[in-house]
Short mmCIF file of C-alpha atoms in Angstrom, two decimals:
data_model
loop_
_atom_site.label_atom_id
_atom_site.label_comp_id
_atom_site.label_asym_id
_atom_site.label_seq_id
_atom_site.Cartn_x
_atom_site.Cartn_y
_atom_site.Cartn_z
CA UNK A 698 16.00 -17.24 29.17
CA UNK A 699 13.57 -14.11 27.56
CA UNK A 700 15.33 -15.36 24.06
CA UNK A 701 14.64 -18.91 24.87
CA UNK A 702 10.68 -18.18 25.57
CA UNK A 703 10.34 -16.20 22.75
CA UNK A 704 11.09 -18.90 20.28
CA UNK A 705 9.22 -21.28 22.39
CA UNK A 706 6.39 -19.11 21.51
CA UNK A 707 7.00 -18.69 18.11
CA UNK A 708 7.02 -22.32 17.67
CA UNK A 709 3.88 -23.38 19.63
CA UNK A 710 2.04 -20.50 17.25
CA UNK A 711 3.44 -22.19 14.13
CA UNK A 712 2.98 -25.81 14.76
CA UNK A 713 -1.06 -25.00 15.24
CA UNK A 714 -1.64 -23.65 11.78
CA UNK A 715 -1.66 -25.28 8.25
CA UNK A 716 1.70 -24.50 6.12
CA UNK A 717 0.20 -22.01 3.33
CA UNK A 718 2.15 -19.29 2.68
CA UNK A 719 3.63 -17.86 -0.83
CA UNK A 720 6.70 -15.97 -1.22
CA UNK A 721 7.10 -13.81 -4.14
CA UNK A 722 10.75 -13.06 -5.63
CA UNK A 723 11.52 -10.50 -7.52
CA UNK A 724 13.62 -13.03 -9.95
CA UNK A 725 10.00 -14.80 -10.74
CA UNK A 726 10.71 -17.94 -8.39
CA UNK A 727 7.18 -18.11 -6.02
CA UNK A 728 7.94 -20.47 -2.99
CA UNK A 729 5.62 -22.52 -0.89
CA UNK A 730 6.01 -22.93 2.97
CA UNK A 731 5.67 -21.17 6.59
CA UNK A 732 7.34 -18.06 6.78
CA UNK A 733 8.69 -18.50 10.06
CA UNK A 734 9.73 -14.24 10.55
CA UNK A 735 11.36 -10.81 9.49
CA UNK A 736 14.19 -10.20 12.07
CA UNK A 737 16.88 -7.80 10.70
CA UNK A 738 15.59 -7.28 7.28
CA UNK A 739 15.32 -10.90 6.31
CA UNK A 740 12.00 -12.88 6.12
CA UNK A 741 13.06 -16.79 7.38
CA UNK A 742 10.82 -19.19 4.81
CA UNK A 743 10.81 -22.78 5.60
CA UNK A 744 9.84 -25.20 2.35
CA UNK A 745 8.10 -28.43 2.63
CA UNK A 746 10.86 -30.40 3.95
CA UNK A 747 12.05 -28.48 6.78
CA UNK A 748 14.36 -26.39 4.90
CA UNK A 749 14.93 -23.18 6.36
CA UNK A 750 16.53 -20.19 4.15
CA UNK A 751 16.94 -16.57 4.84
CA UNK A 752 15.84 -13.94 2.07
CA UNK A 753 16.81 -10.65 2.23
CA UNK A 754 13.55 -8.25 1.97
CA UNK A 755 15.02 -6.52 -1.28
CA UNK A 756 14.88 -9.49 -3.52
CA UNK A 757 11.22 -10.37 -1.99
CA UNK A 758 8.68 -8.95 -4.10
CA UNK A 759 5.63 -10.03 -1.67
CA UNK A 760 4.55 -12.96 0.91
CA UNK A 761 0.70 -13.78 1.10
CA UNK A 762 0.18 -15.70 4.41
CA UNK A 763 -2.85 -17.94 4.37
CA UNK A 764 -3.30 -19.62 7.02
CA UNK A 765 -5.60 -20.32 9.86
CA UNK A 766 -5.29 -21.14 13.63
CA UNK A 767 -7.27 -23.72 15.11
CA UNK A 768 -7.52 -21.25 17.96
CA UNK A 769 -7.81 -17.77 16.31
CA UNK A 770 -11.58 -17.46 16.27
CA UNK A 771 -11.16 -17.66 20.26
CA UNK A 772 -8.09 -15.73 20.88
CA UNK A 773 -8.05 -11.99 21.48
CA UNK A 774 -4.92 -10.07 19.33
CA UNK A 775 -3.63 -7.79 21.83
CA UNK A 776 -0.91 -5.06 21.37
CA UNK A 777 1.26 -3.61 23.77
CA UNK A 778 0.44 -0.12 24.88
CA UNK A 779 -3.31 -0.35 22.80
CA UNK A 780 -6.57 -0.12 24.28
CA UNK A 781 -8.62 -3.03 24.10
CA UNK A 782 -11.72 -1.00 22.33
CA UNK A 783 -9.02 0.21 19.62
CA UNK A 784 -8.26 -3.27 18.02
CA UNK A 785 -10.61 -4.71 15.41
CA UNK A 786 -11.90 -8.37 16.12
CA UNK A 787 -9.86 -11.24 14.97
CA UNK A 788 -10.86 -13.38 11.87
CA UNK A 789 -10.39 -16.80 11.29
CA UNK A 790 -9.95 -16.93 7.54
CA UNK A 791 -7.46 -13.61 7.27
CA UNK A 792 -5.43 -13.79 4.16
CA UNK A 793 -2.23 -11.49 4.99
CA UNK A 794 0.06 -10.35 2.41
CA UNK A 795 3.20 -8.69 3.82
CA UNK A 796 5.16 -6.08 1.63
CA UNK A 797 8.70 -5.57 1.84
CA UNK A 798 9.89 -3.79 4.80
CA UNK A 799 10.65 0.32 4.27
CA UNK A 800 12.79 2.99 6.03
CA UNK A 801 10.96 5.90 7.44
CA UNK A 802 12.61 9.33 8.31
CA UNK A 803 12.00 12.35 9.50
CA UNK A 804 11.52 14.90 6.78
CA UNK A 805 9.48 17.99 5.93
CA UNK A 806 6.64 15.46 3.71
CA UNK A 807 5.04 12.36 4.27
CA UNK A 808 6.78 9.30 3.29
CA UNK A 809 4.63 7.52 0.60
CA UNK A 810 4.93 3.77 0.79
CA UNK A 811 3.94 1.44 -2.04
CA UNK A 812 0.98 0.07 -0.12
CA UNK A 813 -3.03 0.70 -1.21
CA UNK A 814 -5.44 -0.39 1.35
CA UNK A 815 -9.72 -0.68 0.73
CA UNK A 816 -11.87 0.54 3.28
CA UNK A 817 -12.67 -2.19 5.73
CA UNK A 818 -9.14 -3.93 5.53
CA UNK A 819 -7.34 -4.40 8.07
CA UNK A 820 -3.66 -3.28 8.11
CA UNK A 821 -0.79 -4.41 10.44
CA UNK A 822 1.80 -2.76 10.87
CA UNK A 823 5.28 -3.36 13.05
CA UNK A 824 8.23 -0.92 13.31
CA UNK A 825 11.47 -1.36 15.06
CA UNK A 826 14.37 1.06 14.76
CA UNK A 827 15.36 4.93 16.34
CA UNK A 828 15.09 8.41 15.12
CA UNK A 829 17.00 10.81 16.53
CA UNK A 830 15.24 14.22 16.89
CA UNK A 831 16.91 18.23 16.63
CA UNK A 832 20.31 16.06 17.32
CA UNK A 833 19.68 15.51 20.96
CA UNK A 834 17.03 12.90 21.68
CA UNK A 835 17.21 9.21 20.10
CA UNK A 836 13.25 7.80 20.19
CA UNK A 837 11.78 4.49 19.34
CA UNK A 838 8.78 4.30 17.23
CA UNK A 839 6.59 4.54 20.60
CA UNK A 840 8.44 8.45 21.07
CA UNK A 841 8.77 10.07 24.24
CA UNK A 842 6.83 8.96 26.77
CA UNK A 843 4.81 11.96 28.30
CA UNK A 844 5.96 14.49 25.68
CA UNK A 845 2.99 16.20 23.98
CA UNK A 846 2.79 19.01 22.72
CA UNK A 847 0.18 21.70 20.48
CA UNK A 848 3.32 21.98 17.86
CA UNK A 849 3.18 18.38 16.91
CA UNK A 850 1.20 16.66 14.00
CA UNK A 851 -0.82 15.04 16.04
CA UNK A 852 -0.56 16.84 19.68
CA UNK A 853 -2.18 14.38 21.82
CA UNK A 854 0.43 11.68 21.02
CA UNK A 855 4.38 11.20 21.98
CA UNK A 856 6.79 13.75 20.56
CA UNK A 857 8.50 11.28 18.02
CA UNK A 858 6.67 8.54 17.54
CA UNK A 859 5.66 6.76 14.79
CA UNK A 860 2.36 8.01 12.69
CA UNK A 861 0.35 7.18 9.51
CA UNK A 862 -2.45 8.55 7.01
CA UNK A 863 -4.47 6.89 4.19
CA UNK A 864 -4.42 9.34 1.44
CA UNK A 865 -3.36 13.16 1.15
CA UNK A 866 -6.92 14.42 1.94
CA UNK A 867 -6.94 17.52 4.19
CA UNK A 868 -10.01 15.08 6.24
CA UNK A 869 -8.24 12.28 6.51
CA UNK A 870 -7.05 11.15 10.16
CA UNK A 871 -4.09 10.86 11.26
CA UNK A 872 -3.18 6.96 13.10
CA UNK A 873 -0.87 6.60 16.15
CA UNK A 874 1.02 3.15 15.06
CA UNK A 875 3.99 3.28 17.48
CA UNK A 876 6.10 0.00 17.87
CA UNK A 877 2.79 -2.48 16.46
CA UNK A 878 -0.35 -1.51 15.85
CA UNK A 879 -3.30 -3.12 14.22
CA UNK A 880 -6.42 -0.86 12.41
CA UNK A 881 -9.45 -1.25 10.45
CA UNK A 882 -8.89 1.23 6.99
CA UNK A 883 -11.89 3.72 7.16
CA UNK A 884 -11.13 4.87 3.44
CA UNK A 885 -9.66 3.43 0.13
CA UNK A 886 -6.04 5.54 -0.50
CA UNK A 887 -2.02 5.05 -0.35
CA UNK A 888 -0.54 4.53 3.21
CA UNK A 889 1.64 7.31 4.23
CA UNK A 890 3.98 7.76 7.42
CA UNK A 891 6.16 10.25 9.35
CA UNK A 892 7.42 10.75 12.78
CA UNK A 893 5.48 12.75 14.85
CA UNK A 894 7.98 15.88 15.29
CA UNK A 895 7.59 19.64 13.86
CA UNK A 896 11.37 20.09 13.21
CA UNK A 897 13.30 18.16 11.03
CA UNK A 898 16.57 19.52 11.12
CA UNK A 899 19.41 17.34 12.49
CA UNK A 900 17.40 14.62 12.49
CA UNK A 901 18.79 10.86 12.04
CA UNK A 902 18.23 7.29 11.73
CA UNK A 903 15.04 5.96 10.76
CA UNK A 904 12.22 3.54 11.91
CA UNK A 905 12.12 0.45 9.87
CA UNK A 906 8.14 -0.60 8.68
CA UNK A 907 6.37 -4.17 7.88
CA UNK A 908 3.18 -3.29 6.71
CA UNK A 909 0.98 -6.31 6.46
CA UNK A 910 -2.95 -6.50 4.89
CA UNK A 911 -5.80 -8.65 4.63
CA UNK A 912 -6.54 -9.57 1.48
CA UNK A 913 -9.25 -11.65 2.29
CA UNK A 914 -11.84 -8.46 2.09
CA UNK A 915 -10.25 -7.19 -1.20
CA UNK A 916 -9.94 -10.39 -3.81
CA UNK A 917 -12.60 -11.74 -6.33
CA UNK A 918 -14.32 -14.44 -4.81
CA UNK A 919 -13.61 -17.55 -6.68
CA UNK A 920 -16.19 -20.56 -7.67
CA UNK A 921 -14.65 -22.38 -4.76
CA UNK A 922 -15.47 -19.47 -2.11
CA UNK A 923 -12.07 -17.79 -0.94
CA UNK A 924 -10.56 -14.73 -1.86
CA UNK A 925 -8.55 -15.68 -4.89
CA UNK A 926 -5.04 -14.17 -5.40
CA UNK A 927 -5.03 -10.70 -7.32
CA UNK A 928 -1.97 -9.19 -8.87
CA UNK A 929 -1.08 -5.43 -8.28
CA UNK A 930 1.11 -3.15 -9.44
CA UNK A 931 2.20 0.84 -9.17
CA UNK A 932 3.06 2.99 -12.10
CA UNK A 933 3.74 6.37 -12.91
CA UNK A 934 2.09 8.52 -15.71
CA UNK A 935 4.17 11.60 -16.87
CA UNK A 936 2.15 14.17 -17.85
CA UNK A 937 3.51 14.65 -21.24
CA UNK A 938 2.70 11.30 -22.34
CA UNK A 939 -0.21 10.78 -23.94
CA UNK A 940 -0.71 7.06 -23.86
CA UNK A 941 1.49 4.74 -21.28
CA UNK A 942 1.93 0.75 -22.29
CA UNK A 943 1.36 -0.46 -18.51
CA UNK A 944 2.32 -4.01 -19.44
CA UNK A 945 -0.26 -5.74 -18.10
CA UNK A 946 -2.13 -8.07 -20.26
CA UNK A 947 -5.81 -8.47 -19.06
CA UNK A 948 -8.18 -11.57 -18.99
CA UNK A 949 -11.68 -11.17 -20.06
CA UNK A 950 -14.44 -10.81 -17.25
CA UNK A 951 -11.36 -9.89 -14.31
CA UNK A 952 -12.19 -6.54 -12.03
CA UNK A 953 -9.65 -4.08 -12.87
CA UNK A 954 -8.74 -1.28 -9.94
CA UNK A 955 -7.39 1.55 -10.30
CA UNK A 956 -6.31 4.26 -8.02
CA UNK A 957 -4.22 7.40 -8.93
CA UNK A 958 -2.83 10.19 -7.15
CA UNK A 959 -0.59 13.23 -7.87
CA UNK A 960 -0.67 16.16 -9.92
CA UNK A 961 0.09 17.65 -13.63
CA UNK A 962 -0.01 21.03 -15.35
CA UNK A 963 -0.97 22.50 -18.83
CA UNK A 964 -1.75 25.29 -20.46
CA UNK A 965 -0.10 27.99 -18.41
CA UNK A 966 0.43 26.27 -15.34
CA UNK A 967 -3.05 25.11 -14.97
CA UNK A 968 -2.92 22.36 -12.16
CA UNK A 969 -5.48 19.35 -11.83
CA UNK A 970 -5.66 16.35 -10.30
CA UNK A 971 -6.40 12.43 -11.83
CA UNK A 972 -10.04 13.58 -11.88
CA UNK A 973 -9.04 16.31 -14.34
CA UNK A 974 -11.14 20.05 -14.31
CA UNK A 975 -14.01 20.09 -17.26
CA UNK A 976 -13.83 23.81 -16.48
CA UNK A 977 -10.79 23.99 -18.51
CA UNK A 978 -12.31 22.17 -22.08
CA UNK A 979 -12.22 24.37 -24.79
CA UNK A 980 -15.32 24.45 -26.97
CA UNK A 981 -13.47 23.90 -30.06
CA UNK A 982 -11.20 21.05 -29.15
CA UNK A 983 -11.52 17.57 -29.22
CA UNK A 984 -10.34 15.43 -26.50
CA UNK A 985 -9.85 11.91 -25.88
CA UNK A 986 -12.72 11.81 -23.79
CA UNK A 987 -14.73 14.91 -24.19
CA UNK A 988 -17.29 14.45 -21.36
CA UNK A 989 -14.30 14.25 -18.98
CA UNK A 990 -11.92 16.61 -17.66
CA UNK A 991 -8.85 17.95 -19.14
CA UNK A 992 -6.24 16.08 -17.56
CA UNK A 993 -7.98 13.20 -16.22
CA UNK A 994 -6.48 10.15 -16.24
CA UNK A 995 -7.91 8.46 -18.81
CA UNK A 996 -7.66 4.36 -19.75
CA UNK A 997 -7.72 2.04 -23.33
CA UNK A 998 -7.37 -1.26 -24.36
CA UNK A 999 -5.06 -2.26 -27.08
CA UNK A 1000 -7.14 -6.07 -28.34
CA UNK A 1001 -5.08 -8.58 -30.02
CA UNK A 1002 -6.33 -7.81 -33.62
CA UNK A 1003 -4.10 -4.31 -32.88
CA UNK A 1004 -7.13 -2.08 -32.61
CA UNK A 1005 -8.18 0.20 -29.60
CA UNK A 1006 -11.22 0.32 -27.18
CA UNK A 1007 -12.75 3.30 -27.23
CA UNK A 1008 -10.84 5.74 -24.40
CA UNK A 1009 -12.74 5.70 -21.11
CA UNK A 1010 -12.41 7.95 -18.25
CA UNK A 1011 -10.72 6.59 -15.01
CA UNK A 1012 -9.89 9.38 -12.26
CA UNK A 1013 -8.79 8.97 -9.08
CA UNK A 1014 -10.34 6.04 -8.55
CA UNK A 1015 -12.44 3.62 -10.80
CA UNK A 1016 -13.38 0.02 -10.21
CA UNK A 1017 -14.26 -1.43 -14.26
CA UNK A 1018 -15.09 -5.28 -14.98
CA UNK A 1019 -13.40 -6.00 -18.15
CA UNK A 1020 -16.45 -7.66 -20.84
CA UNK A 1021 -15.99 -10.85 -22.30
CA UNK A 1022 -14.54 -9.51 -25.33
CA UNK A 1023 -12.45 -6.67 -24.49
CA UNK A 1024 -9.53 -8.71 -22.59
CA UNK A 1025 -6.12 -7.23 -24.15
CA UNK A 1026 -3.32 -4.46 -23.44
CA UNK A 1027 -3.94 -2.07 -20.66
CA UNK A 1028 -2.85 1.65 -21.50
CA UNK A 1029 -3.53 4.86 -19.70
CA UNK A 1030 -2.98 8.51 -20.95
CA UNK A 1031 -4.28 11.90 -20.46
CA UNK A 1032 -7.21 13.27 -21.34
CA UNK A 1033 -5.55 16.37 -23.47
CA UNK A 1034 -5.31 16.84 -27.76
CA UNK A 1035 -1.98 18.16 -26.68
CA UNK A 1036 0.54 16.66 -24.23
CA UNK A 1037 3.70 17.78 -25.08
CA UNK A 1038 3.49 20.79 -22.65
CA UNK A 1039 2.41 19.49 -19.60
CA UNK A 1040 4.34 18.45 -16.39
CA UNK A 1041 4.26 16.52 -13.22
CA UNK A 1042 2.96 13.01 -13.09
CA UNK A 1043 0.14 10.58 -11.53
CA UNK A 1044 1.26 7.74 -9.06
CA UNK A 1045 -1.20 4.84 -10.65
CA UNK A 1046 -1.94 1.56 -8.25
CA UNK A 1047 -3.18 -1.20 -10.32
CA UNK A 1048 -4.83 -4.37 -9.08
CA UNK A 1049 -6.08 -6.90 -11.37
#
């Protein structure tokens, strides 16, 4: 009977809203339709005529849901196990995009996903799964109920359960997410989880994670009003390579973001960041950029006559508006005269 109500449910929530949503393969094929769930890492799409196919999440590159309830402005989202003041206020033209669903486990670092946020998005996520922790206790993503302890991540919270961060800075809080939990992003920066659990020996099986986000408060706003669909995509820079082809061709007047994160050395071990260290710039060389940073992440554009832009500093973050005449070939490097020594590599989200 619980089954039986539950898909009652699940159709009643459809039937109100207007069919919208894309799927993305990773083949190239983009689908219109309702995706009617994720159950058992498959997302159920139905097409136009009532068609309903399974697709496994590894062949789905995205899904952007864009839809609206007639009743959303009125109804109140409500998680189990969240209090009411922690949920952000429902909007009635949300544009979620879902990415493919990820394993989390418990190990000694963070477990980086592929997903960027903006600060003021809101993120939902949904985990399902068990960990099982020192080889003796099996937890859900909720953890142990009244478990807490001062040795955990975050002590306040169940031994075990399921936690997040936006970024590797030291200031950045850490989330409670549990089985479901949706959050307003109070900082631009990668999405990373772990279980909340100071030993990770003999620990097992991992918590499965949907992350969805509203994309509605981070696309360019078309001539017609909405949040138009942007295009994204994660690379990595090795250190040693002075210029990377990123493959992405870019249209005149488009916003280009970019956010990088990581680490490289040169020199003798000298470490920076994306934002590179002008501390390091010798007097007598000359670099890429010379008013940045040595090891900065640095960006070009290759135009179609085969020339290059001039090289232009990028960082850890950089929002650019590319002019009406500089559309082309995207390329990013590092800001040294001489890569061939350096190591370690920048993580580069790109959304265009």
């Amino acid at each position: 009977m619980r089954k039986i109500m539950i898909a009652l449910t699940l159709l009643v929530w459809t039937a109100g809203m207007a069919m919208a949503d894309t799927l993305y393969l990773r083949d190239g094929r983009v689908l219109q339709g309702t995706c009617i769930g994720y159950d058992s890492g498959d997302f159920t799409f139905e097409n136009s005529k009532g068609e309903q196919t399974r697709y496994s999440a590894w062949v789905v590159s995205r899904l952007v849901v864009d839809r609206v309830s007639a009743s959303e402005g009125n109804r109140e989202r409500r998680f189990p196990g969240r209090d009411r003041d922690s949920m952000p206020p429902s909007s009635g033209n949300a544009r979620w995009e879902s990415a493919p669903a990820f394993d989390v486990r418990l190990q000694d670092q963070w477990i980086r996903s592929q997903i960027q946020v903006r600060r003021g998005q809101r993120v939902r996520v949904e985990s399902t799964g068990s960990v099982t922790l020192e080889g003796r206790y099996s937890v859900n993503p909720d953890g142990r109920p009244n478990s807490r302890n001062a040795a955990l991540p975050m002590p306040d919270q169940n031994d075990g359960a399921l936690i997040a961060v936006i970024g590797r800075d030291e200031d950045a809080p850490m989330i409670l997410i549990g089985r479901q939990r949706e959050f307003v992003a109070d900082r631009d920066g990668m999405l990373y989880f772990t279980v909340n659990h100071w030993e990770t020996r003999n620990a097992g099986g991992a918590f499965r994670v949907t992350v969805s986000v509203d994309r509605s408060q981070g696309g360019r706003i078309g001539d017609s009003g909405r949040a138009t669909q942007r295009r994204e995509k994660i690379i990595t820079i090795a250190g040693n390579q002075a210029w990377v082809d990123t493959g992405i061709d870019l249209d005149a007047d488009v916003t280009l973001e970019i956010a990088a994160e990581g680490q490289i050395t040169f020199r003798k071990n000298q470490l920076v960041g994306p934002d590179g260290d002008r501390s390091y710039n010798a007097s007598d060389v000359i670099y890429p950029v010379n008013n940045s940073g040595v090891g900065a992440l640095i960006a070009k554009i290759r135009y179609q006559n085969g020339t290059d832009s001039a090289p232009r500093f990028i960082g850890a973050q950089s929002i650019k508006r590319v002019g009406s005449s500089e559309y082309g070939r995207l390329f990013l490097g590092i800001n040294d005269n001489n890569t061939s020594d350096n190591t370690g590599s920048y993580s580069v989200t790109i959304r265009w």
